CSV table of N, CA, C and O in Angstrom, one decimal:
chain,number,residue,atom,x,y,z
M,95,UNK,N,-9.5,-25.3,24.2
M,95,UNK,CA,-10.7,-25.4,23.4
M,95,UNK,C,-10.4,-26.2,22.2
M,95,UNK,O,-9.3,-26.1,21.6
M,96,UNK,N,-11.5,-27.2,21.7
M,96,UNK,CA,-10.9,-27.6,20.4
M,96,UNK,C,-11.3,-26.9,19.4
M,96,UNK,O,-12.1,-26.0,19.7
M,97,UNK,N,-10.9,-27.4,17.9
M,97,UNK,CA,-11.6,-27.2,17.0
M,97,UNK,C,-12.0,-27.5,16.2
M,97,UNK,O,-11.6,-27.4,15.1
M,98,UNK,N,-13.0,-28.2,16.7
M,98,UNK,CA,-14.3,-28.9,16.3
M,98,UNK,C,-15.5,-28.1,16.2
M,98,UNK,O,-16.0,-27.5,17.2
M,99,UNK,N,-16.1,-28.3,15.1
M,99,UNK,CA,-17.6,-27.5,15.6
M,99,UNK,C,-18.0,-28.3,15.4
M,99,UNK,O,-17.4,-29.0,14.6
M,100,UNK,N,-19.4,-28.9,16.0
M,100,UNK,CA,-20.8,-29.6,15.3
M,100,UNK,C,-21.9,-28.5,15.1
M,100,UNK,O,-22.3,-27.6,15.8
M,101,UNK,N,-22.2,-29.1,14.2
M,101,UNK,CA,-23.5,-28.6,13.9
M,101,UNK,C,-24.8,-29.5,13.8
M,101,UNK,O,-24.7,-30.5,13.1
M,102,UNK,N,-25.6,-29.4,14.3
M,102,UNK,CA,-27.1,-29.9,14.2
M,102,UNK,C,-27.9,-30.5,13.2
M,102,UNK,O,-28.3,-31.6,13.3
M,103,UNK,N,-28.2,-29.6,12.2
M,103,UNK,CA,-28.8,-29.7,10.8
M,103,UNK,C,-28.1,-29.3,9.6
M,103,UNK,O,-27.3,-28.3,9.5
M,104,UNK,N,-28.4,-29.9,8.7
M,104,UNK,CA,-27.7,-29.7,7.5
M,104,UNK,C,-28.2,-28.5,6.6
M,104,UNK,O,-29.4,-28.3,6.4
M,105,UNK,N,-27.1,-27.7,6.0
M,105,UNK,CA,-27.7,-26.3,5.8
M,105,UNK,C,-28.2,-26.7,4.2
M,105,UNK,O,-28.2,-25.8,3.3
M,106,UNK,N,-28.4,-28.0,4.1
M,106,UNK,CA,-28.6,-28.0,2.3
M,106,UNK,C,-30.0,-29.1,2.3
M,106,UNK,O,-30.8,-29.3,1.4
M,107,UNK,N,-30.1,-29.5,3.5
M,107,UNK,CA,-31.7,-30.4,3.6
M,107,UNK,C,-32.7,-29.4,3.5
M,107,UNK,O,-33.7,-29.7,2.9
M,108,UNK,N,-32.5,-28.3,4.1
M,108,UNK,CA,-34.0,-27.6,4.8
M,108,UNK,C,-34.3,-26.5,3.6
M,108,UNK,O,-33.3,-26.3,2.9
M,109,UNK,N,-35.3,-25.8,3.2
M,109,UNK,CA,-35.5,-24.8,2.4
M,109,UNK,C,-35.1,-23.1,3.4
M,109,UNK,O,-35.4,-22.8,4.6
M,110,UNK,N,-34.5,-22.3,2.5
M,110,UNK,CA,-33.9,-21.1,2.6
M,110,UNK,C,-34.7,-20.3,2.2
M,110,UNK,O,-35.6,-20.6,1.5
M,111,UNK,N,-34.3,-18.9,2.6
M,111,UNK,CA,-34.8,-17.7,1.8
M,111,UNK,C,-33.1,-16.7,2.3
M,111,UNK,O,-32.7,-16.5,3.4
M,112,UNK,N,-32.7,-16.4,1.3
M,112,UNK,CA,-31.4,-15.7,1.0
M,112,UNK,C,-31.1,-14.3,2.1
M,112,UNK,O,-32.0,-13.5,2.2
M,113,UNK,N,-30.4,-14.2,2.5
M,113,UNK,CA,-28.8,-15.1,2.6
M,113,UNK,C,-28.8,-16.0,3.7
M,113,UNK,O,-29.2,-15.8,4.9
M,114,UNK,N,-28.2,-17.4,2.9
M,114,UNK,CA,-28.0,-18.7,3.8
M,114,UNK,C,-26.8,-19.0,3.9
M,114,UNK,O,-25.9,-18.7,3.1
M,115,UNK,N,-26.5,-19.8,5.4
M,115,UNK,CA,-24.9,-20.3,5.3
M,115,UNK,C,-24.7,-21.3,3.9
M,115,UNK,O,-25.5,-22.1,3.5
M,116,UNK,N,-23.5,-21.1,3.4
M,116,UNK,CA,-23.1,-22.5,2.8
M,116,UNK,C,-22.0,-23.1,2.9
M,116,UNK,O,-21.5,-23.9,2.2
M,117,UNK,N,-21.7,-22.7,3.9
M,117,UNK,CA,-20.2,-23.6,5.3
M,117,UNK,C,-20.8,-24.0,6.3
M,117,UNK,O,-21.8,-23.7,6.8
M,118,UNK,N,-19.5,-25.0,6.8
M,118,UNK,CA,-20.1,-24.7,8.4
M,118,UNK,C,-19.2,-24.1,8.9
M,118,UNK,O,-18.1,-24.1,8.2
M,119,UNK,N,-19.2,-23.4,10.2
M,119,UNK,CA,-18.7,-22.7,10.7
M,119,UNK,C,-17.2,-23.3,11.0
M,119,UNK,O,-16.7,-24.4,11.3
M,120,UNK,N,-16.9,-22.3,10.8
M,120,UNK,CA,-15.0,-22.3,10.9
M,120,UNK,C,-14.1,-21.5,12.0
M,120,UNK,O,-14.4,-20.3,12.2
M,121,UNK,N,-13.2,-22.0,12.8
M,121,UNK,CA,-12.1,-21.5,13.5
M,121,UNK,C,-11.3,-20.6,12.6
M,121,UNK,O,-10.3,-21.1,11.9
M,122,UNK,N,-11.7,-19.2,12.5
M,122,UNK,CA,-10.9,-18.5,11.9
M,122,UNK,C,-9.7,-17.8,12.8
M,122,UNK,O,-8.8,-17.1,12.3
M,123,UNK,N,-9.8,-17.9,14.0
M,123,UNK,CA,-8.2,-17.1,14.9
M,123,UNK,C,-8.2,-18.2,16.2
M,123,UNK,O,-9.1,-17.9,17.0
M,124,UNK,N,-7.4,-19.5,16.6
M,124,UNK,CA,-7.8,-20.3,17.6
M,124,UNK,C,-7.2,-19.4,18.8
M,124,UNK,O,-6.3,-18.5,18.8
M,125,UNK,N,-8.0,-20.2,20.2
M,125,UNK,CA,-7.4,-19.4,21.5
M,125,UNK,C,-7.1,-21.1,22.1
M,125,UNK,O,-7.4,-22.2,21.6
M,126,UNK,N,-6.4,-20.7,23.2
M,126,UNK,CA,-6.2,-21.7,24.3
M,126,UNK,C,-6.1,-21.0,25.5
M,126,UNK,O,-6.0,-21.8,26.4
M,127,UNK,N,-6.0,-19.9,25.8
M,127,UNK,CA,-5.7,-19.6,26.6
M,127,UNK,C,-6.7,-18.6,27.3
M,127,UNK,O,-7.3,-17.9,26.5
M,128,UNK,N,-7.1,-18.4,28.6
M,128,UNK,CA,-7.7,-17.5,28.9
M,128,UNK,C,-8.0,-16.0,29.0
M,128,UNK,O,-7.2,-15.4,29.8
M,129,UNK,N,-8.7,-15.5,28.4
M,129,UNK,CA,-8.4,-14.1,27.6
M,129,UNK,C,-8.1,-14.2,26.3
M,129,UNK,O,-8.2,-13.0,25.9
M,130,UNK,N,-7.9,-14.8,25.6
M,130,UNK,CA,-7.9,-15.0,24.1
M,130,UNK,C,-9.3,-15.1,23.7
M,130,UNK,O,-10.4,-15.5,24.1
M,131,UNK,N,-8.8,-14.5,22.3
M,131,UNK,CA,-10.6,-14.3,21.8
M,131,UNK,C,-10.7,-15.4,20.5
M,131,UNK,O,-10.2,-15.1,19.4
M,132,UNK,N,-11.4,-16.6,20.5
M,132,UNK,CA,-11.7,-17.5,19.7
M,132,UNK,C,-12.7,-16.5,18.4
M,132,UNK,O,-13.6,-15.8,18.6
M,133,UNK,N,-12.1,-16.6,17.1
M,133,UNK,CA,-12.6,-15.7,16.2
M,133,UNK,C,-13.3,-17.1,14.8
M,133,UNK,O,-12.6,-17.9,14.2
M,134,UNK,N,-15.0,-17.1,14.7
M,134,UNK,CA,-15.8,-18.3,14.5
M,134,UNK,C,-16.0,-17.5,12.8
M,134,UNK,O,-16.4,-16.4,12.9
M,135,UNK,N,-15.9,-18.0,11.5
M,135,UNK,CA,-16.4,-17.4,10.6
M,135,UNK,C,-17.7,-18.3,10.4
M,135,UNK,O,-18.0,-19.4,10.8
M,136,UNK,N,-18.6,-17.4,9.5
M,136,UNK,CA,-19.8,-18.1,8.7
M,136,UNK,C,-19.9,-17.4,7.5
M,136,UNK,O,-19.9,-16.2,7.3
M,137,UNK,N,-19.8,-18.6,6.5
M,137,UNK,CA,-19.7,-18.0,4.8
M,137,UNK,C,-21.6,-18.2,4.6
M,137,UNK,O,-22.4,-19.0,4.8
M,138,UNK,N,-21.6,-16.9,4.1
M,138,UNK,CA,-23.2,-17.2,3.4
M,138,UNK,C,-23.1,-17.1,1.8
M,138,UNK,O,-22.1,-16.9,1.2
M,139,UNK,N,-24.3,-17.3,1.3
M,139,UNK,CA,-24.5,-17.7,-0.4
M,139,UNK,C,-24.4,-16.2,-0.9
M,139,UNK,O,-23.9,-16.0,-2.0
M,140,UNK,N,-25.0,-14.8,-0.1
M,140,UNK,CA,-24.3,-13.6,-0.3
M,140,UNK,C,-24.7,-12.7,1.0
M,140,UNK,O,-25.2,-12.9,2.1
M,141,UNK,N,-23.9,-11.6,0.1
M,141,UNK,CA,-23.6,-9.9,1.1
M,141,UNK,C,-24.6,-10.5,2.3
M,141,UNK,O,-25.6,-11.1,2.0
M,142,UNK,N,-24.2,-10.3,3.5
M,142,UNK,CA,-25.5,-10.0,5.0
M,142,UNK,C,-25.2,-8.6,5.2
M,142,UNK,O,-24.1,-8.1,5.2
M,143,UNK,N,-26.5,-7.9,5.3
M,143,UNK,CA,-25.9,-6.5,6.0
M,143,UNK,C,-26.5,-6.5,7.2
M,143,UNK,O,-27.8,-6.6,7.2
M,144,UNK,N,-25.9,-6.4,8.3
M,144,UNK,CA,-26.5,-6.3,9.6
M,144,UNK,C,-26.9,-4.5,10.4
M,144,UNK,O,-26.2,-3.6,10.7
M,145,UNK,N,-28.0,-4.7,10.5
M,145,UNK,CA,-28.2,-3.5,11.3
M,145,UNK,C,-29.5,-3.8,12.5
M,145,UNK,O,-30.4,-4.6,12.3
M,146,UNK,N,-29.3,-2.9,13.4
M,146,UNK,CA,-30.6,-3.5,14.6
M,146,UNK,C,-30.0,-4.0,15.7
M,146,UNK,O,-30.7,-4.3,16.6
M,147,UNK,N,-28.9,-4.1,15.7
M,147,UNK,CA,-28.3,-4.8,16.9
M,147,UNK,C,-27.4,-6.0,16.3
M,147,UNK,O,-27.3,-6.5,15.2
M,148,UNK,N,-26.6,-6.2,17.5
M,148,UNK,CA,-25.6,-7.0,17.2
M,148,UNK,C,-25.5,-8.8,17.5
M,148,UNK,O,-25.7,-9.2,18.6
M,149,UNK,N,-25.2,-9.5,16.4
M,149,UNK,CA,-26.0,-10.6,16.2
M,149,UNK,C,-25.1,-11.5,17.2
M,149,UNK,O,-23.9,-11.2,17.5
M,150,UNK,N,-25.7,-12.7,17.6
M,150,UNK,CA,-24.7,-13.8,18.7
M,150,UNK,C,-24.8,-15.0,17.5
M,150,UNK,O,-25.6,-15.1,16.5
M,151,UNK,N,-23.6,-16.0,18.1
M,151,UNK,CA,-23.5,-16.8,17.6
M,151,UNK,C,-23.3,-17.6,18.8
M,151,UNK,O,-22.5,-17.3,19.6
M,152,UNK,N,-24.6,-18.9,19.0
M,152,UNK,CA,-24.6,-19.7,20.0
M,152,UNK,C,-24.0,-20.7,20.0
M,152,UNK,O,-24.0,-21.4,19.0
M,153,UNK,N,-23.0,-21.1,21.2
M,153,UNK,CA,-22.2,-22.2,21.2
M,153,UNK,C,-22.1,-22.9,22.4
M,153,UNK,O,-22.9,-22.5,23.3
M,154,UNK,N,-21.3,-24.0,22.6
M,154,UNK,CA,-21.1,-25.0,23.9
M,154,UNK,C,-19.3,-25.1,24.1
M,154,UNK,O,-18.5,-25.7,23.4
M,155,UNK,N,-19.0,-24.5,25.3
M,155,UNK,CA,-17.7,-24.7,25.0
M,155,UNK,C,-17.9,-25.8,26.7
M,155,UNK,O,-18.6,-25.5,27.6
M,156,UNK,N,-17.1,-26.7,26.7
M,156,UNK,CA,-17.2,-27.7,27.6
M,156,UNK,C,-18.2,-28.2,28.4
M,156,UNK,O,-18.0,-28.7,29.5
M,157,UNK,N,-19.4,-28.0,27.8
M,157,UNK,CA,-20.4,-28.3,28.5
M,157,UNK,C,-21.3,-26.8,28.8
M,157,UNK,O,-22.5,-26.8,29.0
M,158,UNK,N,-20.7,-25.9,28.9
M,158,UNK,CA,-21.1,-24.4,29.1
M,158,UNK,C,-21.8,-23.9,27.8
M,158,UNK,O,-21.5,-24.2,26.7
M,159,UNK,N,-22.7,-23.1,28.0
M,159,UNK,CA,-23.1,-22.5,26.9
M,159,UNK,C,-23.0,-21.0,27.0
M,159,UNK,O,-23.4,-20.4,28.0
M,160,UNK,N,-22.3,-20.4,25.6
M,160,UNK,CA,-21.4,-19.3,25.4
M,160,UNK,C,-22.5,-19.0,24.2
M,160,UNK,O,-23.5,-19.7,23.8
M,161,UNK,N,-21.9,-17.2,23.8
M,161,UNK,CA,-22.5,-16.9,23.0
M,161,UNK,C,-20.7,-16.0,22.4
M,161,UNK,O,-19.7,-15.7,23.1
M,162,UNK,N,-21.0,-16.0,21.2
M,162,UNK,CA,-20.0,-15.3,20.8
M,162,UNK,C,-20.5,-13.8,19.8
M,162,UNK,O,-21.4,-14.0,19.0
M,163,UNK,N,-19.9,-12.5,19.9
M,163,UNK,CA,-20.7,-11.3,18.9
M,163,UNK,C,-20.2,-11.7,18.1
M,163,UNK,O,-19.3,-12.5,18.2
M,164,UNK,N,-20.9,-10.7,16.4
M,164,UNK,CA,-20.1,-10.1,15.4
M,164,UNK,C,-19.5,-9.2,15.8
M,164,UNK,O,-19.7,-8.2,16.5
M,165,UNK,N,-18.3,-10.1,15.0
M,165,UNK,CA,-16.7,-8.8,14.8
M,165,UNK,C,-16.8,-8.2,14.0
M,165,UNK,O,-16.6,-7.0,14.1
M,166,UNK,N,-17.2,-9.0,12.9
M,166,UNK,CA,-16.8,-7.9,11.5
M,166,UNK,C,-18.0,-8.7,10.4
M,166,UNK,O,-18.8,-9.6,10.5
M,167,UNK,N,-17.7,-7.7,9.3
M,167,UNK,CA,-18.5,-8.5,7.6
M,167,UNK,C,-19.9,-8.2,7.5
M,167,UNK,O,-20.7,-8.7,6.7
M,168,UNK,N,-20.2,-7.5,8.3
M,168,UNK,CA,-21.4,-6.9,8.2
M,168,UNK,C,-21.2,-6.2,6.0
M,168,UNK,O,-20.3,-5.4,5.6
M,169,UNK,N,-22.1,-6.7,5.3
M,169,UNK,CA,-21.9,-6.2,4.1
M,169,UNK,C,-21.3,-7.1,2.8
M,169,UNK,O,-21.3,-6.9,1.6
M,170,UNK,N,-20.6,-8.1,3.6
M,170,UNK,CA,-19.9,-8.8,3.2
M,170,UNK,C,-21.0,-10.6,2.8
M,170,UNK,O,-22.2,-10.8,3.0
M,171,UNK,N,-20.4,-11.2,2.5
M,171,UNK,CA,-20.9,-12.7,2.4
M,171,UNK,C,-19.9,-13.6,3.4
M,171,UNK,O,-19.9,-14.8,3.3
M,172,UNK,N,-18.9,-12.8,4.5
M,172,UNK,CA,-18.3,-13.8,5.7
M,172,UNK,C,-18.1,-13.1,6.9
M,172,UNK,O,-17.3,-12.2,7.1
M,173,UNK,N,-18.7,-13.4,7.6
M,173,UNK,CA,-19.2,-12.6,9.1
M,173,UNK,C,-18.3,-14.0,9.6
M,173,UNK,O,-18.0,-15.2,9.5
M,174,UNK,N,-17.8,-12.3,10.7
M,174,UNK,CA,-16.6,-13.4,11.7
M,174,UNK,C,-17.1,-12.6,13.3
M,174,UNK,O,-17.1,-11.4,13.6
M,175,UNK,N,-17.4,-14.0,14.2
M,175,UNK,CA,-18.2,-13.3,15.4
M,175,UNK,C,-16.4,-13.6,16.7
M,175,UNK,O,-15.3,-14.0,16.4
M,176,UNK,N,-17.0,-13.2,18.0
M,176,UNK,CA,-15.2,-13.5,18.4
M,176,UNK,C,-16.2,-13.3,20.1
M,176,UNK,O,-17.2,-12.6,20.5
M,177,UNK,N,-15.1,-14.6,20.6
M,177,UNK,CA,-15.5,-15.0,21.8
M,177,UNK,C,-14.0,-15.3,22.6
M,177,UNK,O,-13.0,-15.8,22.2
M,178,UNK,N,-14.5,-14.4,24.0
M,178,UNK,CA,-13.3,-14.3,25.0
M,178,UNK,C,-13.0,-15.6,25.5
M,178,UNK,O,-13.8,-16.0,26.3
M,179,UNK,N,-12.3,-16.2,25.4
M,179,UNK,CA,-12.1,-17.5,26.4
M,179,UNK,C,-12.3,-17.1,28.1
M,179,UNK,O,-11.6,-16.2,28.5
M,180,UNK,N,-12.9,-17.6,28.8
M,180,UNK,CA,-13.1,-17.9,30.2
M,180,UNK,C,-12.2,-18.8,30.7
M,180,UNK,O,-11.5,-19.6,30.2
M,181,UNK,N,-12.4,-18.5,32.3
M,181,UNK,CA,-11.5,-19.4,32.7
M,181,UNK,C,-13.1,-21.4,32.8
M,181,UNK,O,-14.3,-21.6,32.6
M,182,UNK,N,-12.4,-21.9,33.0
M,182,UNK,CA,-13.2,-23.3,32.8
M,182,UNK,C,-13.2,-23.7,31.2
M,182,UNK,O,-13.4,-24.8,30.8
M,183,UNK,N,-12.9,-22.5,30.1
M,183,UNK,CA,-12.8,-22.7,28.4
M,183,UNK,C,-12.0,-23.6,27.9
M,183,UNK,O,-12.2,-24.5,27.1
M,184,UNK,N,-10.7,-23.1,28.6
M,184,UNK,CA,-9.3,-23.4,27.9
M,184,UNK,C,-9.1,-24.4,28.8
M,184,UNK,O,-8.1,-25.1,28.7
Protein backbone atom coordinates (compact mmCIF):
# COMPACT_ATOMS: atom_id res chain seq x y z
CA UNK A 1 0.00 0.00 0.00
CA UNK A 2 1.44 3.42 -0.45
CA UNK A 3 1.35 6.39 1.36
CA UNK A 4 -0.10 8.66 -0.45
CA UNK A 5 -3.50 10.10 0.04
CA UNK A 6 -5.25 12.30 -2.47
CA UNK A 7 -7.78 14.14 -1.73
CA UNK A 8 -10.39 15.79 -4.03
CA UNK A 9 -11.31 19.26 -2.62
CA UNK A 10 -9.62 21.65 -0.73
CA UNK A 11 -10.83 21.78 2.87
CA UNK A 12 -10.13 25.78 2.97
CA UNK A 13 -12.04 26.73 -0.57
CA UNK A 14 -15.59 25.55 0.50
CA UNK A 15 -17.55 27.14 3.54
CA UNK A 16 -17.87 24.97 6.88
CA UNK A 17 -19.91 24.74 9.81
CA UNK A 18 -17.73 23.32 12.84
CA UNK A 19 -15.97 20.79 13.30
CA UNK A 20 -14.00 20.84 10.02
CA UNK A 21 -10.91 18.87 8.89
CA UNK A 22 -7.78 21.18 8.84
CA UNK A 23 -5.34 18.33 7.55
CA UNK A 24 -5.44 16.04 5.13
CA UNK A 25 -5.53 12.87 6.03
CA UNK A 26 -2.53 11.05 7.37
CA UNK A 27 -0.90 7.46 7.61
CA UNK A 28 -0.81 7.21 11.25
CA UNK A 29 0.32 3.15 11.62
CA UNK A 30 1.50 1.95 7.80
CA UNK A 31 0.67 -1.83 6.79
CA UNK A 32 2.12 -3.82 3.89
CA UNK A 33 1.17 -6.79 4.63
CA UNK A 34 -2.03 -8.70 4.60
CA UNK A 35 -3.79 -8.63 7.84
CA UNK A 36 -2.24 -5.52 8.96
CA UNK A 37 -4.40 -2.79 9.89
CA UNK A 38 -3.51 0.57 7.91
CA UNK A 39 -4.38 3.24 10.90
CA UNK A 40 -5.71 6.82 8.68
CA UNK A 41 -5.82 10.11 11.14
CA UNK A 42 -8.09 13.27 10.52
CA UNK A 43 -7.27 16.47 12.58
CA UNK A 44 -10.35 18.67 12.84
CA UNK A 45 -10.45 22.63 13.92
CA UNK A 46 -12.13 20.98 17.29
CA UNK A 47 -13.46 18.12 19.82
CA UNK A 48 -15.87 15.61 17.33
CA UNK A 49 -17.93 13.59 19.55
CA UNK A 50 -19.28 10.72 17.78
CA UNK A 51 -22.34 8.90 18.69
CA UNK A 52 -25.21 7.05 16.44
CA UNK A 53 -23.07 4.71 14.89
CA UNK A 54 -19.74 4.20 13.72
CA UNK A 55 -18.34 6.55 11.18
CA UNK A 56 -16.39 5.08 7.70
CA UNK A 57 -13.76 6.73 6.10
CA UNK A 58 -13.98 6.15 2.24
CA UNK A 59 -10.98 5.16 0.26
CA UNK A 60 -9.38 3.51 -3.05
CA UNK A 61 -6.79 1.08 -2.28
CA UNK A 62 -5.49 -0.15 -5.91
CA UNK A 63 -8.30 0.49 -7.76
CA UNK A 64 -10.72 -1.13 -5.11
CA UNK A 65 -12.82 0.78 -3.05
CA UNK A 66 -12.48 0.24 0.87
CA UNK A 67 -13.97 1.77 3.67
CA UNK A 68 -12.02 2.07 6.81
CA UNK A 69 -14.02 2.47 10.77
CA UNK A 70 -13.30 4.77 13.71
CA UNK A 71 -10.74 3.50 16.06
CA UNK A 72 -10.51 5.99 18.36
CA UNK A 73 -10.87 10.15 19.29
CA UNK A 74 -14.27 10.13 19.45
CA UNK A 75 -14.23 13.52 21.92
CA UNK A 76 -11.12 14.48 20.77
CA UNK A 77 -10.06 17.02 17.71
CA UNK A 78 -8.09 13.63 15.98
CA UNK A 79 -10.06 10.69 14.96
CA UNK A 80 -7.99 7.79 13.82
CA UNK A 81 -10.18 5.23 11.58
CA UNK A 82 -8.10 1.58 10.81
CA UNK A 83 -8.43 -0.62 7.83
CA UNK A 84 -7.48 -4.41 7.48
CA UNK A 85 -5.30 -4.94 4.52
CA UNK A 86 -6.81 -7.59 2.01
CA UNK A 87 -5.32 -9.74 0.09
CA UNK A 88 -5.04 -7.72 -3.71
CA UNK A 89 -4.07 -4.39 -0.95
CA UNK A 90 -0.61 -5.03 -0.26
Amino acid sequence: MSVKIDRTGSPLAESKAAPYPVQAPRIVTDATTVGQTVEIGLKFNAAVAVSGGTPQLSSSIGGNPRSAALASGSGSDDLIFAYTLQAGDA
